[in-house]
PDB file of C-alpha atoms in Angstrom:
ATOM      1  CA  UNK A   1     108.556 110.054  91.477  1.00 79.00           C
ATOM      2  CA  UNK A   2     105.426 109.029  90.209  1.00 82.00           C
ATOM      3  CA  UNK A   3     103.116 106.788  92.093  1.00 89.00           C
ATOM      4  CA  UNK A   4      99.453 105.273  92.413  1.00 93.00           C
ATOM      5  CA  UNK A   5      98.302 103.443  95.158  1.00 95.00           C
ATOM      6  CA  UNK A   6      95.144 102.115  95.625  1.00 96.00           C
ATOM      7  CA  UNK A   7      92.468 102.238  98.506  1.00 95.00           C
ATOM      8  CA  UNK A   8      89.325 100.905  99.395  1.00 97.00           C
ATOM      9  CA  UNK A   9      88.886  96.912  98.536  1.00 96.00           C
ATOM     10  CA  UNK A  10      87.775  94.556 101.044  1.00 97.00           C
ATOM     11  CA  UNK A  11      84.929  91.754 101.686  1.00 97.00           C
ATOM     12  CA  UNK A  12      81.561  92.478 100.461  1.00 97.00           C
ATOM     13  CA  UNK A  13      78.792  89.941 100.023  1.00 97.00           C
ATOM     14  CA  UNK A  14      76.853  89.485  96.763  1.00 97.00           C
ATOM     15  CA  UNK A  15      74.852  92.311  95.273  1.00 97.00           C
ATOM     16  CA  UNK A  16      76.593  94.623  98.544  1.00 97.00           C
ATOM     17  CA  UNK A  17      78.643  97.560  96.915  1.00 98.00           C
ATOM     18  CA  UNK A  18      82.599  99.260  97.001  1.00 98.00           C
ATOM     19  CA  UNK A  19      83.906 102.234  95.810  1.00 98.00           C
ATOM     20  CA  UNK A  20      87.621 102.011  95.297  1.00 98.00           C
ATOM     21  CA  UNK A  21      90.081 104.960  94.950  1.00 97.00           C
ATOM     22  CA  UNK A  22      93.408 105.537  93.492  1.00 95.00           C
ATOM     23  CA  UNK A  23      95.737 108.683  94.896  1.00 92.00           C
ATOM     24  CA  UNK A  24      98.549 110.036  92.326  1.00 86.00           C
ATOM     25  CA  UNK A  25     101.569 111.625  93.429  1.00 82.00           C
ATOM     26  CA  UNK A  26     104.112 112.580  90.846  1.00 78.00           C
ATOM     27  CA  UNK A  27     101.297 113.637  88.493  1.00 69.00           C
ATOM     28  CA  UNK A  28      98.099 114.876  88.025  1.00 64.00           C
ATOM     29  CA  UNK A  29      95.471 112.625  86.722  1.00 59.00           C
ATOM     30  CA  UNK A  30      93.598 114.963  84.796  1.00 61.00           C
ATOM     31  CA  UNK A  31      96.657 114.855  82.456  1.00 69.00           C
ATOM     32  CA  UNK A  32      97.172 111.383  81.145  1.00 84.00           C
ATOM     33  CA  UNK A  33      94.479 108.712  80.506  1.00 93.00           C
ATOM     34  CA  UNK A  34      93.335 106.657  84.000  1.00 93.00           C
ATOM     35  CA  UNK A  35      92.170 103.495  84.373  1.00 96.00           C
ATOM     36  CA  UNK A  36      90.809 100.352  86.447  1.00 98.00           C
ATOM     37  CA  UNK A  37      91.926  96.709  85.454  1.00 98.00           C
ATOM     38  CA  UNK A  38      91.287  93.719  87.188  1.00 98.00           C
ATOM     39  CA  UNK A  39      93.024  90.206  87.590  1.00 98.00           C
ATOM     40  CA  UNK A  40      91.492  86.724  89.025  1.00 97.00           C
ATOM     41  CA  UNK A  41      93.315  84.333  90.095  1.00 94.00           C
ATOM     42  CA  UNK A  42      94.493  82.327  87.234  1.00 95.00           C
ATOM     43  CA  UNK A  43      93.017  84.661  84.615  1.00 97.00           C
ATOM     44  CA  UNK A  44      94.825  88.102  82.738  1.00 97.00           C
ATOM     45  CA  UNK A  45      94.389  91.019  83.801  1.00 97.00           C
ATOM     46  CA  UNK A  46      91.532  92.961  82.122  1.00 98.00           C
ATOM     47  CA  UNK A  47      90.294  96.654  81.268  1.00 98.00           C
ATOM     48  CA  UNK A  48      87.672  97.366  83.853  1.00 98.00           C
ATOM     49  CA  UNK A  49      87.045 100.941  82.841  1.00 98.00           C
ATOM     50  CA  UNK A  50      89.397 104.342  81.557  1.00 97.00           C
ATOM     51  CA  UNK A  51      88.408 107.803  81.698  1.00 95.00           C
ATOM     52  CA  UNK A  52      89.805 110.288  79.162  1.00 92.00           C
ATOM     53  CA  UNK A  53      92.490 113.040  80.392  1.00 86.00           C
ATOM     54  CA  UNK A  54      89.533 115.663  80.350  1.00 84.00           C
ATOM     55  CA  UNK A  55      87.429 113.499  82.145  1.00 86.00           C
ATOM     56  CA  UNK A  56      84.483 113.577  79.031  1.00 89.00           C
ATOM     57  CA  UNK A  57      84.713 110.187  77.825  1.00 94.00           C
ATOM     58  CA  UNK A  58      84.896 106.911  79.782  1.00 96.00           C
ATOM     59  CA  UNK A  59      84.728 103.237  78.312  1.00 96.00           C
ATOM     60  CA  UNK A  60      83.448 100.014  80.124  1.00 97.00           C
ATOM     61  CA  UNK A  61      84.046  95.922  79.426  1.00 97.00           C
ATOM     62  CA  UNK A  62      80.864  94.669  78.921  1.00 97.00           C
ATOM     63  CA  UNK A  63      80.862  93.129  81.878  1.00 97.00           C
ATOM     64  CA  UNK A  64      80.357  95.968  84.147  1.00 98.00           C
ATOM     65  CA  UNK A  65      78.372  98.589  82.151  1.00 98.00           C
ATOM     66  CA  UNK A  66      75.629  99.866  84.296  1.00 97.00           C
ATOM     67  CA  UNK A  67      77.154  98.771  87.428  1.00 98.00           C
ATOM     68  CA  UNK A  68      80.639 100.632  87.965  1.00 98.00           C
ATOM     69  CA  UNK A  69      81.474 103.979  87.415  1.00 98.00           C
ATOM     70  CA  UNK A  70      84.922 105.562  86.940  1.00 97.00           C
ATOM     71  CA  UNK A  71      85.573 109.669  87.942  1.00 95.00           C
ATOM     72  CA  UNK A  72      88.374 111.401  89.035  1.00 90.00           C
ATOM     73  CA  UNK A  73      88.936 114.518  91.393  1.00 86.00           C
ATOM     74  CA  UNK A  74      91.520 116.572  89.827  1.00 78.00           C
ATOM     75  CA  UNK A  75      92.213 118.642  92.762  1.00 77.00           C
ATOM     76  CA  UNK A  76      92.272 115.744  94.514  1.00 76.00           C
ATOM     77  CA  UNK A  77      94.193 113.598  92.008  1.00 82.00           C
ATOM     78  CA  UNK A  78      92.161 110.637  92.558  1.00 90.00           C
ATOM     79  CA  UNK A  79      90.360 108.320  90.361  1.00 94.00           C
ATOM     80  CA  UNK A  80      87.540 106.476  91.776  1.00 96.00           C
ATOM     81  CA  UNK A  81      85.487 103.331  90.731  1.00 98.00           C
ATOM     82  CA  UNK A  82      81.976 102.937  92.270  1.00 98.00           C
ATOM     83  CA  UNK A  83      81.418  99.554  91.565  1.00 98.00           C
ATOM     84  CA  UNK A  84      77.626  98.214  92.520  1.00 98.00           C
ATOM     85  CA  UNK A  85      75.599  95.165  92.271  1.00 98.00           C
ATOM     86  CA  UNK A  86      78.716  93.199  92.962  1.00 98.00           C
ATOM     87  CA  UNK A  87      78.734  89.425  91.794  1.00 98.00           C
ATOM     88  CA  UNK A  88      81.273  86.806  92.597  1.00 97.00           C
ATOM     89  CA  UNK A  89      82.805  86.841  89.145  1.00 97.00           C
ATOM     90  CA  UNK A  90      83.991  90.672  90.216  1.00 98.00           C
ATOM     91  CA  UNK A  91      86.067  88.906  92.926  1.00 98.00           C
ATOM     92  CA  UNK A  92      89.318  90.376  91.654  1.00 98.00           C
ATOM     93  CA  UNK A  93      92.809  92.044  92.871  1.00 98.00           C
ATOM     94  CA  UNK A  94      91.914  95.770  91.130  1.00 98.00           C
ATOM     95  CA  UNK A  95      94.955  97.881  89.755  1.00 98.00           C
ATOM     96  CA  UNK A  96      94.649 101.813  88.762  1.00 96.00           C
ATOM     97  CA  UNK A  97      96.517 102.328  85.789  1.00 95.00           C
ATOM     98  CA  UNK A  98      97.377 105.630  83.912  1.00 93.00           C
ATOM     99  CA  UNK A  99      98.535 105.731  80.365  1.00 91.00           C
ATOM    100  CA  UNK A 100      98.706 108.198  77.601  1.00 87.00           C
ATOM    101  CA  UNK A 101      95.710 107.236  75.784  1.00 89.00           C
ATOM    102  CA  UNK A 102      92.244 105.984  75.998  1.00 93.00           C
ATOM    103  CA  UNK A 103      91.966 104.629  72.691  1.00 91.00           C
ATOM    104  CA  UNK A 104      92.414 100.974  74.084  1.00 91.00           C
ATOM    105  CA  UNK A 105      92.085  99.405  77.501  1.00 95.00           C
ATOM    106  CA  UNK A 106      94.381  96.929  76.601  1.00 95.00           C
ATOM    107  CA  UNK A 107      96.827  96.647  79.949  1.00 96.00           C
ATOM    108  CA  UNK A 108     100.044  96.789  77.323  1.00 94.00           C
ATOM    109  CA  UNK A 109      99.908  99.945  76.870  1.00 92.00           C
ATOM    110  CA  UNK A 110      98.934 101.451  80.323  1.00 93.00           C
ATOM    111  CA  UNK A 111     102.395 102.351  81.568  1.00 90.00           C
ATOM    112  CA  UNK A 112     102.279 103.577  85.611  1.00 92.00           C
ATOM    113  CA  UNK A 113     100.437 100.668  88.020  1.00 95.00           C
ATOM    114  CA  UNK A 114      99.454 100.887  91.312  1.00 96.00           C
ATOM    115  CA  UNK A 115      99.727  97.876  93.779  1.00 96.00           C
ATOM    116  CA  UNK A 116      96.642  96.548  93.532  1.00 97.00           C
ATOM    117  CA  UNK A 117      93.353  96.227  95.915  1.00 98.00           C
ATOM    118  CA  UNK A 118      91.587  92.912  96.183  1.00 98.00           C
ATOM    119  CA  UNK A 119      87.706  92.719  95.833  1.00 98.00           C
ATOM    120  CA  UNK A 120      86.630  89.555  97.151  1.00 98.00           C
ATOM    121  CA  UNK A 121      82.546  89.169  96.743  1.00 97.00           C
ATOM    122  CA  UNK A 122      80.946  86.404  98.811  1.00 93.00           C
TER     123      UNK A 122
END
């Protein structure tokens, strides 16, 4: 049965950092493409950031380049986002995604979701 669910969202005030994580059962993250989306109330959901099966290449929306950072632990089988300088326009519910390519971070074709974690910034 394959599974995500993320940890580690809460309330953080502006400019305060999170680092979120995402635990895979079923699977081992190393072997697909992983990723971190993000929807606002009212808004669709967005590519936040993927890293590659190997773990070489990772991509960013604009938005957060130079502030978050996506990894993974494959003998953990966790992917993690380090997310910094937090604004209030990060305020988000944050969803791990993995999919079998990189090539997009469009959410269509990201196939296994977690739950979601919501990042509120103050």
């Amino acid at each position: 049965h394959v599974q995500l669910v993320e940890f580690g969202g809460g309330a953080v005030p502006g400019g305060g950092s999170l680092r979120l994580s995402c635990a895979g059962s079923g699977f081992i993250v190393s072997t697909v493409c992983m990723g971190w989306f993000r929807q606002a109330p009212g808004k669709e959901r967005e590519g936040v950031a993927v890293i590659t099966d190997d773990g070489t290449r990772t991509r960013y929306a604009d938005s957060v380049k130079g502030r978050f950072t996506i990894n993974r632990d494959i003998v953990e089988s966790t992917l993690y986002l380090r997310m910094n300088r937090l604004g209030a326009e990060d305020s988000a519910m944050y969803y791990c995604a993995a999919g079998a390519s990189c090539r997009t971070m469009d959410p269509r074709q990201f196939d296994v979701w977690g739950q979601g974690t919501q990042v509120t910034v103050s």
